[in-house]
CSV table of C-alpha atoms in Angstrom, one decimal:
chain,number,residue,atom,x,y,z
A,214,MET,CA,-25.9,17.6,16.3
A,215,LYS,CA,-23.0,16.1,14.3
A,216,ILE,CA,-21.1,18.7,12.1
A,217,SER,CA,-19.0,17.6,9.2
A,218,ILE,CA,-16.1,20.0,8.3
A,219,PRO,CA,-14.5,19.7,4.8
A,220,LEU,CA,-10.9,18.8,4.7
A,221,SER,CA,-10.0,21.8,2.6
A,222,THR,CA,-11.5,24.1,5.3
A,223,ILE,CA,-9.3,22.4,7.9
A,224,LEU,CA,-6.1,22.6,5.7
A,225,LEU,CA,-6.8,26.3,4.9
A,226,ALA,CA,-7.2,27.2,8.6
A,227,THR,CA,-4.0,25.4,9.3
A,228,LEU,CA,-2.1,27.3,6.6
A,229,ILE,CA,-3.3,30.6,7.7
A,230,ALA,CA,-2.3,29.9,11.2
A,231,ILE,CA,1.2,28.7,10.3
A,232,PRO,CA,2.8,31.9,9.3
A,233,SER,CA,3.7,33.1,12.8
A,234,PHE,CA,5.2,29.7,13.8
A,235,ALA,CA,7.2,29.4,10.4
A,236,GLN,CA,9.1,32.7,11.4
A,237,THR,CA,10.4,31.0,14.4
A,238,THR,CA,11.8,27.7,12.8
A,239,SER,CA,13.4,26.5,9.6
A,240,THR,CA,13.1,22.7,10.1
A,241,SER,CA,11.4,20.8,7.4
A,242,PRO,CA,8.9,18.0,8.4
A,243,ALA,CA,10.4,14.8,9.0
A,244,GLY,CA,9.7,12.0,6.3
A,245,VAL,CA,9.8,14.2,3.4
A,246,SER,CA,13.1,14.0,1.5
A,247,GLY,CA,14.3,15.9,-1.6
A,248,ARG,CA,11.7,18.5,-1.3
A,249,THR,CA,12.3,22.3,-0.2
A,250,SER,CA,10.4,23.0,3.0
A,251,ALA,CA,7.9,25.6,2.7
A,252,THR,CA,9.6,27.8,5.4
A,253,GLN,CA,12.7,27.7,2.9
A,254,SER,CA,10.5,28.8,0.2
A,255,ALA,CA,9.3,31.8,2.0
A,256,ALA,CA,8.8,35.0,0.2
A,257,THR,CA,11.0,38.0,1.1
A,258,ASP,CA,8.3,39.2,3.6
A,259,GLY,CA,8.9,36.1,5.7
A,260,GLN,CA,5.6,34.5,4.8
A,261,PRO,CA,5.7,30.8,3.8
A,262,ASN,CA,4.8,29.5,0.3
A,263,GLN,CA,1.3,28.1,1.1
A,264,GLN,CA,1.2,26.2,-2.1
A,265,GLU,CA,4.5,24.4,-1.2
A,266,MET,CA,3.1,23.9,2.3
A,267,MET,CA,-0.1,22.3,1.0
A,268,LYS,CA,2.0,19.7,-1.1
A,269,GLN,CA,3.9,18.6,1.8
A,270,MET,CA,0.8,18.2,3.9
A,271,MET,CA,-0.8,16.2,1.3
A,272,GLU,CA,2.5,13.9,0.8
A,273,LEU,CA,2.7,13.3,4.5
A,274,SER,CA,-1.0,12.1,4.4
A,275,LYS,CA,-0.3,9.2,1.8
A,276,LEU,CA,-0.3,5.6,2.9
A,277,ASN,CA,2.6,3.5,2.7
A,278,GLU,CA,3.8,-0.2,3.5
A,279,ASN,CA,4.0,0.6,7.1
A,280,HIS,CA,0.2,1.4,7.3
A,281,LYS,CA,-0.2,-2.0,5.4
A,282,LEU,CA,1.6,-3.9,8.1
A,283,LEU,CA,-1.2,-2.8,10.6
A,284,THR,CA,-4.1,-3.6,8.3
A,285,ASP,CA,-2.9,-7.1,7.7
A,286,LEU,CA,-3.8,-7.6,11.3
A,287,ASP,CA,-7.4,-6.6,10.7
A,288,GLY,CA,-10.0,-9.3,11.6
A,289,ASN,CA,-11.5,-11.2,14.7
A,290,TRP,CA,-9.0,-12.9,17.1
A,291,ASN,CA,-9.3,-15.3,20.0
A,292,TYR,CA,-6.5,-14.9,22.6
A,293,THR,CA,-5.0,-16.7,25.6
A,294,ILE,CA,-3.4,-14.4,28.1
A,295,LYS,CA,-0.7,-15.0,30.9
A,296,PHE,CA,-0.1,-12.9,33.8
A,297,TRP,CA,2.9,-13.1,36.0
A,298,MET,CA,1.8,-11.0,39.0
A,299,ASN,CA,3.5,-13.0,41.8
A,300,PRO,CA,7.0,-11.7,42.5
A,301,ASP,CA,8.2,-15.2,42.7
A,302,PRO,CA,9.7,-15.9,39.3
A,303,ASN,CA,9.0,-19.7,39.7
A,304,ALA,CA,5.3,-19.1,40.5
A,305,LYS,CA,2.8,-20.3,37.7
A,306,PRO,CA,1.1,-17.3,35.7
A,307,GLN,CA,-2.5,-16.5,35.9
A,308,GLU,CA,-4.3,-17.7,32.6
A,309,SER,CA,-7.5,-16.5,31.0
A,310,LYS,CA,-9.1,-16.2,27.6
A,311,GLY,CA,-10.8,-13.5,25.4
A,312,THR,CA,-11.7,-12.0,22.0
A,313,ALA,CA,-10.4,-9.1,20.0
A,314,VAL,CA,-11.4,-7.1,16.9
A,315,ARG,CA,-9.2,-5.2,14.9
A,316,LYS,CA,-10.4,-2.8,12.2
A,317,SER,CA,-8.9,-0.1,9.9
A,318,MET,CA,-10.1,3.4,9.8
A,319,MET,CA,-9.5,6.5,8.0
A,320,ASP,CA,-8.9,4.4,4.6
A,321,GLY,CA,-6.2,2.4,6.4
A,322,ARG,CA,-4.2,5.1,8.2
A,323,PHE,CA,-5.1,4.0,11.4
A,324,SER,CA,-6.2,0.6,13.2
A,325,THR,CA,-8.5,0.1,16.1
A,326,LEU,CA,-8.3,-2.8,18.6
A,327,ASP,CA,-11.2,-3.7,20.9
A,328,VAL,CA,-10.5,-6.3,23.5
A,329,THR,CA,-13.0,-8.3,25.8
A,330,GLY,CA,-12.1,-10.9,28.2
A,331,LYS,CA,-12.6,-12.3,31.8
A,332,MET,CA,-9.9,-12.5,34.4
A,333,GLU,CA,-9.4,-12.9,38.0
A,334,MET,CA,-8.2,-9.9,40.1
A,335,PRO,CA,-7.7,-9.4,43.7
A,336,GLY,CA,-10.2,-7.0,45.4
A,337,PRO,CA,-9.7,-4.6,48.2
A,338,ASP,CA,-10.1,-7.6,50.7
A,339,GLY,CA,-7.4,-9.4,49.0
A,340,LYS,CA,-9.7,-12.1,47.7
A,341,LYS,CA,-9.8,-12.8,43.9
A,342,LYS,CA,-12.9,-12.4,41.9
A,343,GLU,CA,-13.8,-12.5,38.2
A,344,MET,CA,-14.1,-9.4,36.3
A,345,THR,CA,-14.9,-8.5,32.7
A,346,PHE,CA,-12.0,-6.6,31.1
A,347,LYS,CA,-12.5,-4.2,28.0
A,348,GLY,CA,-9.7,-2.4,26.3
A,349,HIS,CA,-9.6,0.0,23.3
A,350,GLY,CA,-6.5,0.9,21.3
A,351,ILE,CA,-5.6,3.0,18.2
A,352,ASP,CA,-2.4,2.3,16.2
A,353,GLY,CA,-1.0,4.2,13.2
A,354,TYR,CA,2.1,5.0,11.5
A,355,ASP,CA,3.2,8.7,11.7
A,356,ASN,CA,4.9,9.9,8.6
A,357,VAL,CA,6.2,13.0,10.3
A,358,LYS,CA,7.8,11.2,13.1
A,359,LYS,CA,8.8,8.2,11.0
A,360,LYS,CA,7.5,5.9,14.0
A,361,PHE,CA,4.4,3.7,14.7
A,362,VAL,CA,2.2,5.5,17.4
A,363,GLY,CA,-0.5,4.2,19.5
A,364,SER,CA,-2.9,5.0,22.5
A,365,TRP,CA,-4.8,2.7,24.9
A,366,VAL,CA,-7.6,2.9,27.3
A,367,ASP,CA,-9.3,0.2,29.5
A,368,ASN,CA,-11.8,-0.2,32.4
A,369,MET,CA,-9.0,-0.8,34.8
A,370,GLY,CA,-7.9,3.0,34.9
A,371,THR,CA,-8.9,6.4,33.6
A,372,GLY,CA,-5.6,7.3,32.0
A,373,ILE,CA,-4.7,7.2,28.4
A,374,MET,CA,-1.3,5.5,27.5
A,375,PHE,CA,0.8,6.7,24.5
A,376,SER,CA,3.4,4.8,22.9
A,377,GLU,CA,6.0,5.1,20.0
A,378,GLY,CA,7.6,2.2,18.2
A,379,THR,CA,9.5,0.6,15.3
A,380,TYR,CA,9.2,-2.6,13.1
A,381,ASP,CA,12.0,-5.1,12.3
A,382,PRO,CA,11.1,-6.8,9.0
A,383,ALA,CA,13.6,-9.5,9.6
A,384,THR,CA,11.8,-10.8,12.6
A,385,LYS,CA,8.2,-9.4,11.7
A,386,THR,CA,8.5,-7.6,15.2
A,387,PHE,CA,6.9,-4.4,16.4
A,388,THR,CA,8.5,-2.7,19.4
A,389,TYR,CA,6.8,0.0,21.3
A,390,THR,CA,7.9,2.0,24.4
A,391,SER,CA,5.7,4.0,26.7
A,392,GLU,CA,5.4,5.4,30.3
A,393,VAL,CA,2.5,4.6,32.7
A,394,GLU,CA,1.5,5.9,36.0
A,395,ALA,CA,-1.2,3.7,37.5
A,396,ILE,CA,-0.7,5.0,41.0
A,397,PRO,CA,0.2,8.8,41.6
A,398,GLY,CA,4.0,9.3,41.6
A,399,MET,CA,4.6,5.8,40.4
A,400,LYS,CA,5.8,6.0,36.8
A,401,GLN,CA,6.9,2.9,35.1
A,402,GLN,CA,8.7,2.4,31.7
A,403,ILE,CA,7.2,0.0,29.6
A,404,ARG,CA,8.2,-2.0,26.4
A,405,GLU,CA,5.7,-3.8,24.2
A,406,VAL,CA,6.7,-6.4,21.7
A,407,ILE,CA,4.3,-7.8,19.0
A,408,LYS,CA,5.8,-10.8,17.1
A,409,VAL,CA,3.9,-11.7,14.0
A,410,THR,CA,4.3,-15.5,13.5
A,411,ASP,CA,2.1,-15.6,10.5
A,412,LYS,CA,-1.0,-14.0,8.9
A,413,ASP,CA,-3.2,-16.0,11.5
A,414,HIS,CA,-1.0,-15.9,14.7
A,415,HIS,CA,1.0,-13.1,16.6
A,416,ILE,CA,2.4,-12.7,20.1
A,417,PHE,CA,2.1,-9.8,22.3
A,418,GLU,CA,4.6,-9.3,25.3
A,419,TRP,CA,4.6,-6.8,27.8
A,420,TYR,CA,7.7,-5.8,29.9
A,421,GLU,CA,8.0,-3.5,32.9
A,422,ASN,CA,11.2,-1.7,34.3
A,423,ARG,CA,11.2,-2.6,37.9
A,424,GLY,CA,14.1,-0.7,39.6
A,425,GLY,CA,16.2,-0.6,36.5
A,426,GLN,CA,15.6,-4.4,35.8
A,427,GLU,CA,13.1,-5.3,32.9
A,428,VAL,CA,10.6,-8.0,33.8
A,429,LYS,CA,8.1,-9.6,31.6
A,430,THR,CA,4.6,-9.6,33.3
A,431,MET,CA,2.2,-10.5,30.4
A,432,GLU,CA,2.1,-12.6,27.2
A,433,ILE,CA,-0.9,-12.9,24.9
A,434,ASN,CA,-1.2,-15.3,22.2
A,435,TYR,CA,-3.4,-14.5,19.4
A,436,THR,CA,-5.1,-16.8,17.0
A,437,ARG,CA,-7.4,-15.6,14.0
A,438,ALA,CA,-11.0,-16.6,14.3
A,439,GLY,CA,-12.1,-17.6,10.8
A,440,LYS,CA,-10.7,-16.5,7.6
A,441,LYS,CA,-9.7,-12.9,7.0
């Protein structure tokens, strides 16, 4: 049975739980300037000013231009993907195609991405076979961290990849960094780049750190399918 919990109930529970934490820190949340933090407004008994804390929480929940950058990518997309799996830098990449759907949720605070495609992958016997690839991502802009944040899962693993990133308005480019561990003990630093060409096209690039050297191993070209 699905149970809905009012937002006010959640906020109240949060405010009740915070006093013990507030006594150990005096750092105000990032992203709120020109506002006295709740811990600094604490009464003489060391308890935080709950009204001020509530104001900060509501302020941090507001949408801004960073969230719009993500909602602008909403819609249906066709994509062509290139993989550089061969260690030979002169080898031709594998290519395949697929579709993707981007949708906003939570009134534009987050954006979901669902990807479906076909690709050839080597099996245990070393022979390539076609498989269906499915992936799901969630992106957002965290007003506290002042960073873009994201998560990714797909049917080629059981882990969840978390990433944080920035946006360069001059080049219309998102840059995310993350760490993946596809095989136990084999952690790898990843850099993801999303270049927005125009409202109907963007390019995704995936770079892996291999022994201190960054290598581009994937590129996806997205084209909007129909009008937004």
